[in-house]
């Protein structure tokens, strides 16, 4: 059931308050729409105001524009045609009706008539008739807003059926039997429970069989996202990765894997019992993860890695064909690959290409990213392998948490059989899917289908605005020989033969020109001096803020502010960042980001600077930290606290040790799957870090920062791997020196030994290593 008042009509006319016949009829029309047709009306007396209202509200159900407004108000500067253009740029489908005198129709230009849905004559028809026509346009439009699955779900939920099937709460009634359930019902609202349905409802189709309206929704998503096949996955992109690998990879198959990959891909190697060979990403002197060298994506490079593998039997190395490659696109810090170049180099030596695009589902919908995402359209050649993309629709688009999509582009000769692939899908899917999650994927698709280019342009432009404003603040403080935060981004550009600073560049130019964001060896601001031409770009919506303490060359400075202190400060101001490194932190400018959020972030960073510079007591800023460790932090100020941590990092060469640790790939003595089998067989034991030299961890170890595996299960920490132990021991010592700053290290537990915190991890028992 459509609630018409939830989709207001925007009526634009200067005569709304006029003491004239036109003004009287317009007020009658508003009354008829509100009282008889049960619609809501928003009025505007100028085109400029109407354009702002429309840009700020996506719920407008119909727009009525008085074409004669410039005659009614000579001060109106915006032409009617410009308002029509502005509306159509943001929404191609909303009903747009011109209100005019029928004698003036011949004065309306053709290009304007082509963009409207009709005309309303001010005096030729009765007010009830005009209101009825407007209401019809609104209702037809609102019905079109609902995509296939979501529309059927809402229709079914409004039928008020007595259900005798799962889920047991039956539209929320079960929750109303006890106070805790009532509290939950009131918090989420009745529609949440009425739309929580069961696979027993045939009208909604089958997710596991991809039939009915849910199948229609998946097929529409495939069209919109540029895939041949698309599958909705409701337990996250971690499961998308498992489905892809389970469908293609068998025991002892060789997989070519980005060492900078999500842990779910490492678990995919465990489950499939694959043998990994690794791509090695570059790192700059700031510790930011960069791209894998393009030279690694060649048959010769892959053959060399196979030849060097200690896990592939010598007699098999000559005939090995890599079954799966997996590359993270984009990286956490927004480094995106030219996927066309990678496809060209790997098409003859890899059976399947997999791009993990968990943070990058929006790339298809703006020309900024053309050629730099997995489903990039192009000619399919005979030898081209199938391409898989895993996307967390929920991360930076608009689906509910864990709602993801799996996209497939068929190869030339090699094709993915949907029936065969579905066996892997069903292995990881539930027979009790959450229907609201399916609806959110359906709606996310519809949003991109209707307005994707405009929506992504908006968030790029807003991100560029924040980048420019931050760079201007940095320049202002630097001119006074003072400090402020900055962003990892280009410093300047050549425009018409002149050098222009980033903060002085035109916002619209930066928001629409792809070349501004492509990394180049001729402008090495990024720290990857040997970067290949037109190979990677920086995603403008991923904002890596940098803090003082280290320069672009990797030299530690005397003055520094660790990023972890800043992000803890921001948390206290209700601002949560995505990722924190030693001297940088990541913010994501997504569809949910508003200008108010951006302003609040800058205000909080400026407040941090004031508290730092004024020597404000740490107990006033982090009272819980100081109360828990009064002897360590009781007399500290925010400034002294930051500088002591920075001095520790500098004195102990923390970033140098991290850099050295990630340049090492330890010797593989068994597959990750075999190491996990040792865990299941209980042939493992905890080993303290101090005693780990020469041992074989059974599980991956992933320190944050930077969030990539430093050791995989089955790799020996021998003498060649000493840099890894050095880095972990320095991290361990730091946590002892600065309690309260315990980092997240997946695979590492902590134990108190003689009053000190020690790292430990599960290692394979020595007698069980073979």
GROMACS .gro file of N, CA, C and O in nm, residues 536-642:
model
  428
  536UNK      N    1   4.798   0.192  -1.184
  536UNK     CA    2   4.712   0.202  -1.066
  536UNK      C    3   4.670   0.347  -1.046
  536UNK      O    4   4.735   0.441  -1.092
  537UNK      N    5   4.558   0.363  -0.977
  537UNK     CA    6   4.507   0.497  -0.944
  537UNK      C    7   4.470   0.499  -0.796
  537UNK      O    8   4.451   0.395  -0.733
  538UNK      N    9   4.463   0.620  -0.742
  538UNK     CA   10   4.415   0.640  -0.606
  538UNK      C   11   4.266   0.669  -0.611
  538UNK      O   12   4.221   0.758  -0.684
  539UNK      N   13   4.190   0.595  -0.535
  539UNK     CA   14   4.045   0.616  -0.527
  539UNK      C   15   4.019   0.742  -0.444
  539UNK      O   16   4.052   0.747  -0.325
  540UNK      N   17   3.960   0.845  -0.503
  540UNK     CA   18   3.945   0.971  -0.429
  540UNK      C   19   3.855   0.962  -0.307
  540UNK      O   20   3.865   1.046  -0.218
  541UNK      N   21   3.767   0.861  -0.297
  541UNK     CA   22   3.676   0.857  -0.183
  541UNK      C   23   3.737   0.786  -0.061
  541UNK      O   24   3.677   0.786   0.046
  542UNK      N   25   3.855   0.726  -0.078
  542UNK     CA   26   3.922   0.664   0.035
  542UNK      C   27   4.028   0.761   0.086
  542UNK      O   28   4.128   0.786   0.020
  543UNK      N   29   4.004   0.815   0.204
  543UNK     CA   30   4.079   0.929   0.256
  543UNK      C   31   4.180   0.881   0.361
  543UNK      O   32   4.143   0.851   0.474
  544UNK      N   33   4.307   0.875   0.322
  544UNK     CA   34   4.413   0.837   0.415
  544UNK      C   35   4.475   0.965   0.472
  544UNK      O   36   4.551   1.033   0.405
  545UNK      N   37   4.436   0.997   0.595
  545UNK     CA   38   4.493   1.112   0.664
  545UNK      C   39   4.631   1.075   0.720
  545UNK      O   40   4.650   0.965   0.772
  546UNK      N   41   4.724   1.167   0.709
  546UNK     CA   42   4.858   1.145   0.763
  546UNK      C   43   4.881   1.236   0.882
  546UNK      O   44   4.831   1.349   0.886
  547UNK      N   45   4.957   1.186   0.979
  547UNK     CA   46   4.991   1.264   1.098
  547UNK      C   47   5.140   1.296   1.096
  547UNK      O   48   5.219   1.226   1.030
  548UNK      N   49   5.184   1.401   1.164
  548UNK     CA   50   5.327   1.433   1.168
  548UNK      C   51   5.407   1.319   1.230
  548UNK      O   52   5.356   1.243   1.314
  549UNK      N   53   5.533   1.305   1.188
  549UNK     CA   54   5.621   1.205   1.248
  549UNK      C   55   5.713   1.135   1.152
  549UNK      O   56   5.818   1.086   1.190
  550UNK      N   57   5.673   1.131   1.024
  550UNK     CA   58   5.754   1.063   0.924
  550UNK      C   59   5.734   1.134   0.791
  550UNK      O   60   5.622   1.175   0.758
  551UNK      N   61   5.841   1.153   0.715
  551UNK     CA   62   5.826   1.221   0.587
  551UNK      C   63   5.807   1.119   0.474
  551UNK      O   64   5.808   0.996   0.498
  552UNK      N   65   5.788   1.168   0.353
  552UNK     CA   66   5.760   1.079   0.240
  552UNK      C   67   5.875   0.986   0.210
  552UNK      O   68   5.856   0.880   0.150
  553UNK      N   69   5.997   1.023   0.250
  553UNK     CA   70   6.114   0.939   0.226
  553UNK      C   71   6.131   0.833   0.334
  553UNK      O   72   6.224   0.753   0.329
  554UNK      N   73   6.042   0.833   0.435
  554UNK     CA   74   6.050   0.734   0.541
  554UNK      C   75   6.138   0.774   0.658
  554UNK      O   76   6.160   0.694   0.749
  555UNK      N   77   6.185   0.898   0.659
  555UNK     CA   78   6.270   0.944   0.769
  555UNK      C   79   6.185   0.986   0.887
  555UNK      O   80   6.096   1.070   0.874
  556UNK      N   81   6.215   0.927   1.003
  556UNK     CA   82   6.144   0.963   1.125
  556UNK      C   83   6.189   1.102   1.170
  556UNK      O   84   6.308   1.130   1.177
  557UNK      N   85   6.093   1.186   1.202
  557UNK     CA   86   6.121   1.323   1.244
  557UNK      C   87   6.127   1.333   1.396
  557UNK      O   88   6.082   1.244   1.467
  558UNK      N   89   6.181   1.443   1.443
  558UNK     CA   90   6.191   1.463   1.588
  558UNK      C   91   6.054   1.483   1.652
  558UNK      O   92   6.031   1.445   1.767
  559UNK      N   93   5.963   1.543   1.575
  559UNK     CA   94   5.830   1.572   1.625
  559UNK      C   95   5.731   1.477   1.558
  559UNK      O   96   5.734   1.459   1.436
  560UNK      N   97   5.643   1.416   1.637
  560UNK     CA   98   5.548   1.323   1.577
  560UNK      C   99   5.427   1.297   1.664
  560UNK      O  100   5.432   1.309   1.786
  561UNK      N  101   5.317   1.262   1.597
  561UNK     CA  102   5.191   1.232   1.664
  561UNK      C  103   5.140   1.098   1.612
  561UNK      O  104   5.095   1.089   1.497
  562UNK      N  105   5.147   0.993   1.691
  562UNK     CA  106   5.099   0.862   1.645
  562UNK      C  107   4.950   0.866   1.614
  562UNK      O  108   4.870   0.925   1.688
  563UNK      N  109   4.912   0.802   1.506
  563UNK     CA  110   4.774   0.805   1.460
  563UNK      C  111   4.679   0.739   1.560
  563UNK      O  112   4.562   0.777   1.570
  564UNK      N  113   4.727   0.639   1.634
  564UNK     CA  114   4.638   0.569   1.728
  564UNK      C  115   4.585   0.663   1.836
  564UNK      O  116   4.471   0.648   1.882
  565UNK      N  117   4.666   0.760   1.877
  565UNK     CA  118   4.620   0.857   1.976
  565UNK      C  119   4.511   0.945   1.915
  565UNK      O  120   4.409   0.975   1.979
  566UNK      N  121   4.531   0.985   1.791
  566UNK     CA  122   4.433   1.070   1.723
  566UNK      C  123   4.300   0.997   1.707
  566UNK      O  124   4.193   1.053   1.735
  567UNK      N  125   4.304   0.873   1.660
  567UNK     CA  126   4.178   0.801   1.636
  567UNK      C  127   4.107   0.766   1.767
  567UNK      O  128   3.984   0.764   1.771
  568UNK      N  129   4.182   0.743   1.875
  568UNK     CA  130   4.117   0.726   2.005
  568UNK      C  131   4.049   0.855   2.049
  568UNK      O  132   3.939   0.853   2.107
  569UNK      N  133   4.113   0.966   2.021
  569UNK     CA  134   4.055   1.097   2.051
  569UNK      C  135   3.927   1.117   1.971
  569UNK      O  136   3.824   1.163   2.023
  570UNK      N  137   3.930   1.081   1.843
  570UNK     CA  138   3.812   1.096   1.758
  570UNK      C  139   3.697   1.007   1.806
  570UNK      O  140   3.580   1.049   1.801
  571UNK      N  141   3.730   0.888   1.854
  571UNK     CA  142   3.626   0.800   1.907
  571UNK      C  143   3.552   0.867   2.022
  571UNK      O  144   3.429   0.859   2.034
  572UNK      N  145   3.627   0.938   2.106
  572UNK     CA  146   3.564   1.010   2.217
  572UNK      C  147   3.475   1.124   2.168
  572UNK      O  148   3.393   1.176   2.244
  573UNK      N  149   3.495   1.166   2.042
  573UNK     CA  150   3.409   1.267   1.982
  573UNK      C  151   3.308   1.202   1.886
  573UNK      O  152   3.254   1.267   1.797
  574UNK      N  153   3.284   1.072   1.906
  574UNK     CA  154   3.184   0.996   1.829
  574UNK      C  155   3.216   0.992   1.680
  574UNK      O  156   3.126   0.993   1.595
  575UNK      N  157   3.345   0.988   1.648
  575UNK     CA  158   3.390   0.975   1.510
  575UNK      C  159   3.477   0.850   1.502
  575UNK      O  160   3.578   0.840   1.572
  576UNK      N  161   3.437   0.756   1.420
  576UNK     CA  162   3.506   0.627   1.414
  576UNK      C  163   3.570   0.611   1.276
  576UNK      O  164   3.501   0.621   1.173
  577UNK      N  165   3.700   0.588   1.272
  577UNK     CA  166   3.769   0.570   1.144
  577UNK      C  167   3.768   0.422   1.105
  577UNK      O  168   3.732   0.336   1.185
  578UNK      N  169   3.806   0.395   0.983
  578UNK     CA  170   3.803   0.258   0.931
  578UNK      C  171   3.928   0.180   0.968
  578UNK      O  172   3.921   0.062   1.000
  579UNK      N  173   4.045   0.245   0.965
  579UNK     CA  174   4.171   0.174   0.987
  579UNK      C  175   4.274   0.272   1.041
  579UNK      O  176   4.280   0.387   0.997
  580UNK      N  177   4.356   0.224   1.134
  580UNK     CA  178   4.461   0.307   1.191
  580UNK      C  179   4.597   0.241   1.171
  580UNK      O  180   4.616   0.125   1.210
  581UNK      N  181   4.691   0.314   1.110
  581UNK     CA  182   4.830   0.270   1.100
  581UNK      C  183   4.913   0.351   1.199
  581UNK      O  184   4.858   0.419   1.285
  582UNK      N  185   5.044   0.345   1.187
  582UNK     CA  186   5.128   0.416   1.283
  582UNK      C  187   5.118   0.568   1.268
  582UNK      O  188   5.107   0.640   1.367
  583UNK      N  189   5.120   0.615   1.144
  583UNK     CA  190   5.113   0.760   1.122
  583UNK      C  191   5.010   0.794   1.014
  583UNK      O  192   5.026   0.893   0.942
  584UNK      N  193   4.907   0.717   1.004
  584UNK     CA  194   4.797   0.747   0.912
  584UNK      C  195   4.671   0.677   0.959
  584UNK      O  196   4.677   0.577   1.032
  585UNK      N  197   4.559   0.731   0.918
  585UNK     CA  198   4.432   0.665   0.947
  585UNK      C  199   4.338   0.686   0.829
  585UNK      O  200   4.347   0.787   0.758
  586UNK      N  201   4.250   0.590   0.808
  586UNK     CA  202   4.165   0.586   0.689
  586UNK      C  203   4.021   0.623   0.723
  586UNK      O  204   3.962   0.570   0.817
  587UNK      N  205   3.965   0.714   0.643
  587UNK     CA  206   3.824   0.748   0.649
  587UNK      C  207   3.761   0.715   0.513
  587UNK      O  208   3.824   0.737   0.409
  588UNK      N  209   3.638   0.667   0.514
  588UNK     CA  210   3.569   0.632   0.391
  588UNK      C  211   3.456   0.731   0.366
  588UNK      O  212   3.367   0.747   0.451
  589UNK      N  213   3.460   0.797   0.252
  589UNK     CA  214   3.353   0.891   0.214
  589UNK      C  215   3.252   0.814   0.130
  589UNK      O  216   3.271   0.794   0.010
  590UNK      N  217   3.146   0.768   0.193
  590UNK     CA  218   3.050   0.679   0.127
  590UNK      C  219   2.918   0.751   0.103
  590UNK      O  220   2.903   0.870   0.129
  591UNK      N  221   2.818   0.675   0.054
  591UNK     CA  222   2.686   0.732   0.029
  591UNK      C  223   2.622   0.786   0.156
  591UNK      O  224   2.535   0.873   0.151
  592UNK      N  225   2.664   0.735   0.271
  592UNK     CA  226   2.608   0.780   0.398
  592UNK      C  227   2.680   0.899   0.458
  592UNK      O  228   2.640   0.949   0.564
  593UNK      N  229   2.786   0.947   0.392
  593UNK     CA  230   2.862   1.061   0.445
  593UNK      C  231   2.789   1.191   0.410
  593UNK      O  232   2.742   1.208   0.298
  594UNK      N  233   2.781   1.281   0.508
  594UNK     CA  234   2.718   1.410   0.486
  594UNK      C  235   2.820   1.521   0.507
  594UNK      O  236   2.926   1.500   0.565
  595UNK      N  237   2.786   1.640   0.461
  595UNK     CA  238   2.875   1.755   0.483
  595UNK      C  239   2.888   1.784   0.632
  595UNK      O  240   2.993   1.832   0.678
  596UNK      N  241   2.782   1.756   0.707
  596UNK     CA  242   2.789   1.777   0.852
  596UNK      C  243   2.894   1.687   0.914
  596UNK      O  244   2.969   1.729   1.004
  597UNK      N  245   2.903   1.561   0.866
  597UNK     CA  246   3.004   1.469   0.918
  597UNK      C  247   3.144   1.521   0.885
  597UNK      O  248   3.236   1.511   0.966
  598UNK      N  249   3.160   1.573   0.763
  598UNK     CA  250   3.290   1.625   0.724
  598UNK      C  251   3.329   1.744   0.811
  598UNK      O  252   3.443   1.755   0.858
  599UNK      N  253   3.234   1.834   0.833
  599UNK     CA  254   3.262   1.950   0.917
  599UNK      C  255   3.295   1.911   1.059
  599UNK      O  256   3.385   1.969   1.123
  600UNK      N  257   3.224   1.810   1.110
  600UNK     CA  258   3.250   1.763   1.246
  600UNK      C  259   3.388   1.701   1.258
  600UNK      O  260   3.458   1.720   1.358
  601UNK      N  261   3.430   1.628   1.153
  601UNK     CA  262   3.564   1.568   1.153
  601UNK      C  263   3.671   1.676   1.159
  601UNK      O  264   3.764   1.669   1.241
  602UNK      N  265   3.660   1.777   1.072
  602UNK     CA  266   3.761   1.883   1.072
  602UNK      C  267   3.761   1.960   1.204
  602UNK      O  268   3.867   1.996   1.256
  603UNK      N  269   3.642   1.982   1.260
  603UNK     CA  270   3.634   2.051   1.389
  603UNK      C  271   3.704   1.970   1.498
  603UNK      O  272   3.775   2.025   1.583
  604UNK      N  273   3.686   1.837   1.494
  604UNK     CA  274   3.750   1.751   1.595
  604UNK      C  275   3.901   1.750   1.578
  604UNK      O  276   3.976   1.750   1.677
  605UNK      N  277   3.950   1.749   1.455
  605UNK     CA  278   4.094   1.752   1.431
  605UNK      C  279   4.155   1.885   1.478
  605UNK      O  280   4.264   1.888   1.535
  606UNK      N  281   4.084   1.992   1.456
  606UNK     CA  282   4.131   2.122   1.504
  606UNK      C  283   4.127   2.128   1.657
  606UNK      O  284   4.216   2.187   1.720
  607UNK      N  285   4.025   2.066   1.717
  607UNK     CA  286   4.019   2.061   1.863
  607UNK      C  287   4.134   1.978   1.919
  607UNK      O  288   4.193   2.013   2.022
  608UNK      N  289   4.167   1.868   1.850
  608UNK     CA  290   4.284   1.788   1.892
  608UNK      C  291   4.408   1.875   1.891
  608UNK      O  292   4.489   1.871   1.986
  609UNK      N  293   4.425   1.954   1.787
  609UNK     CA  294   4.542   2.041   1.779
  609UNK      C  295   4.546   2.140   1.895
  609UNK      O  296   4.652   2.163   1.956
  610UNK      N  297   4.430   2.199   1.927
  610UNK     CA  298   4.426   2.294   2.038
  610UNK      C  299   4.461   2.226   2.170
  610UNK      O  300   4.539   2.279   2.251
  611UNK      N  301   4.407   2.106   2.193
  611UNK     CA  302   4.436   2.034   2.317
  611UNK      C  303   4.583   1.992   2.323
  611UNK      O  304   4.645   1.993   2.430
  612UNK      N  305   4.637   1.953   2.209
  612UNK     CA  306   4.778   1.914   2.202
  612UNK      C  307   4.868   2.035   2.229
  612UNK      O  308   4.957   2.030   2.315
  613UNK      N  309   4.843   2.143   2.159
  613UNK     CA  310   4.930   2.261   2.170
  613UNK      C  311   4.921   2.326   2.307
  613UNK      O  312   5.020   2.383   2.356
  614UNK      N  313   4.805   2.319   2.370
  614UNK     CA  314   4.786   2.385   2.500
  614UNK      C  315   4.836   2.301   2.616
  614UNK      O  316   4.836   2.348   2.731
  615UNK      N  317   4.876   2.176   2.590
  615UNK     CA  318   4.924   2.090   2.697
  615UNK      C  319   4.814   2.043   2.789
  615UNK      O  320   4.836   2.027   2.911
  616UNK      N  321   4.698   2.017   2.733
  616UNK     CA  322   4.587   1.970   2.816
  616UNK      C  323   4.619   1.835   2.878
  616UNK      O  324   4.680   1.748   2.814
  617UNK      N  325   4.577   1.816   3.003
  617UNK     CA  326   4.609   1.694   3.077
  617UNK      C  327   4.544   1.573   3.010
  617UNK      O  328   4.429   1.577   2.967
  618UNK      N  329   4.620   1.464   3.006
  618UNK     CA  330   4.569   1.341   2.946
  618UNK      C  331   4.449   1.288   3.023
  618UNK      O  332   4.358   1.229   2.965
  619UNK      N  333   4.447   1.311   3.156
  619UNK     CA  334   4.336   1.263   3.238
  619UNK      C  335   4.204   1.327   3.200
  619UNK      O  336   4.096   1.270   3.225
  620UNK      N  337   4.209   1.446   3.138
  620UNK     CA  338   4.087   1.513   3.094
  620UNK      C  339   4.040   1.460   2.958
  620UNK      O  340   3.923   1.474   2.924
  621UNK      N  341   4.131   1.403   2.884
  621UNK     CA  342   4.100   1.357   2.748
  621UNK      C  343   4.070   1.208   2.745
  621UNK      O  344   3.972   1.164   2.685
  622UNK      N  345   4.155   1.128   2.812
  622UNK     CA  346   4.134   0.983   2.821
  622UNK      C  347   4.124   0.944   2.968
  622UNK      O  348   4.214   0.879   3.023
  623UNK      N  349   4.017   0.982   3.036
  623UNK     CA  350   4.008   0.956   3.181
  623UNK      C  351   4.013   0.807   3.215
  623UNK      O  352   4.073   0.769   3.317
  624UNK      N  353   3.953   0.723   3.133
  624UNK     CA  354   3.952   0.579   3.162
  624UNK      C  355   4.093   0.521   3.152
  624UNK      O  356   4.133   0.436   3.235
  625UNK      N  357   4.169   0.564   3.051
  625UNK     CA  358   4.306   0.515   3.033
  625UNK      C  359   4.392   0.554   3.153
  625UNK      O  360   4.466   0.471   3.207
  626UNK      N  361   4.382   0.680   3.195
  626UNK     CA  362   4.464   0.727   3.307
  626UNK      C  363   4.420   0.662   3.438
  626UNK      O  364   4.504   0.626   3.522
  627UNK      N  365   4.292   0.641   3.456
  627UNK     CA  366   4.242   0.577   3.578
  627UNK      C  367   4.290   0.432   3.588
  627UNK      O  368   4.318   0.382   3.697
  628UNK      N  369   4.302   0.367   3.475
  628UNK     CA  370   4.345   0.227   3.475
  628UNK      C  371   4.497   0.215   3.494
  628UNK      O  372   4.544   0.118   3.556
  629UNK      N  373   4.572   0.312   3.441
  629UNK     CA  374   4.718   0.306   3.451
  629UNK      C  375   4.770   0.439   3.506
  629UNK      O  376   4.842   0.513   3.436
  630UNK      N  377   4.736   0.474   3.629
  630UNK     CA  378   4.772   0.607   3.683
  630UNK      C  379   4.923   0.628   3.695
  630UNK      O  380   4.971   0.739   3.673
  631UNK      N  381   4.996   0.522   3.730
  631UNK     CA  382   5.141   0.540   3.745
  631UNK      C  383   5.208   0.569   3.612
  631UNK      O  384   5.309   0.639   3.606
  632UNK      N  385   5.153   0.514   3.505
  632UNK     CA  386   5.215   0.532   3.372
  632UNK      C  387   5.176   0.665   3.310
  632UNK      O  388   5.257   0.731   3.245
  633UNK      N  389   5.050   0.706   3.328
  633UNK     CA  390   5.001   0.821   3.254
  633UNK      C  391   4.949   0.936   3.341
  633UNK      O  392   4.903   1.037   3.288
  634UNK      N  393   4.956   0.922   3.473
  634UNK     CA  394   4.893   1.019   3.562
  634UNK      C  395   4.939   1.163   3.544
  634UNK      O  396   4.859   1.256   3.555
  635UNK      N  397   5.065   1.185   3.514
  635UNK     CA  398   5.117   1.322   3.502
  635UNK      C  399   5.128   1.368   3.356
  635UNK      O  400   5.177   1.478   3.330
  636UNK      N  401   5.083   1.287   3.264
  636UNK     CA  402   5.103   1.316   3.121
  636UNK      C  403   5.005   1.420   3.069
  636UNK      O  404   4.891   1.433   3.118
  637UNK      N  405   5.049   1.495   2.972
  637UNK     CA  406   4.960   1.578   2.890
  637UNK      C  407   4.942   1.509   2.756
  637UNK      O  408   5.014   1.413   2.724
  638UNK      N  409   4.846   1.557   2.678
  638UNK     CA  410   4.826   1.499   2.545
  638UNK      C  411   4.954   1.513   2.463
  638UNK      O  412   4.994   1.418   2.393
  639UNK      N  413   5.020   1.625   2.474
  639UNK     CA  414   5.143   1.648   2.398
  639UNK      C  415   5.254   1.553   2.441
  639UNK      O  416   5.315   1.485   2.357
  640UNK      N  417   5.279   1.545   2.572
  640UNK     CA  418   5.389   1.459   2.618
  640UNK      C  419   5.360   1.313   2.589
  640UNK      O  420   5.450   1.236   2.557
  641UNK      N  421   5.233   1.276   2.595
  641UNK     CA  422   5.193   1.138   2.568
  641UNK      C  423   5.224   1.101   2.422
  641UNK      O  424   5.285   0.997   2.395
  642UNK      N  425   5.184   1.188   2.331
  642UNK     CA  426   5.209   1.163   2.189
  642UNK      C  427   5.359   1.156   2.160
  642UNK      O  428   5.406   1.066   2.089
   0.00000   0.00000   0.00000
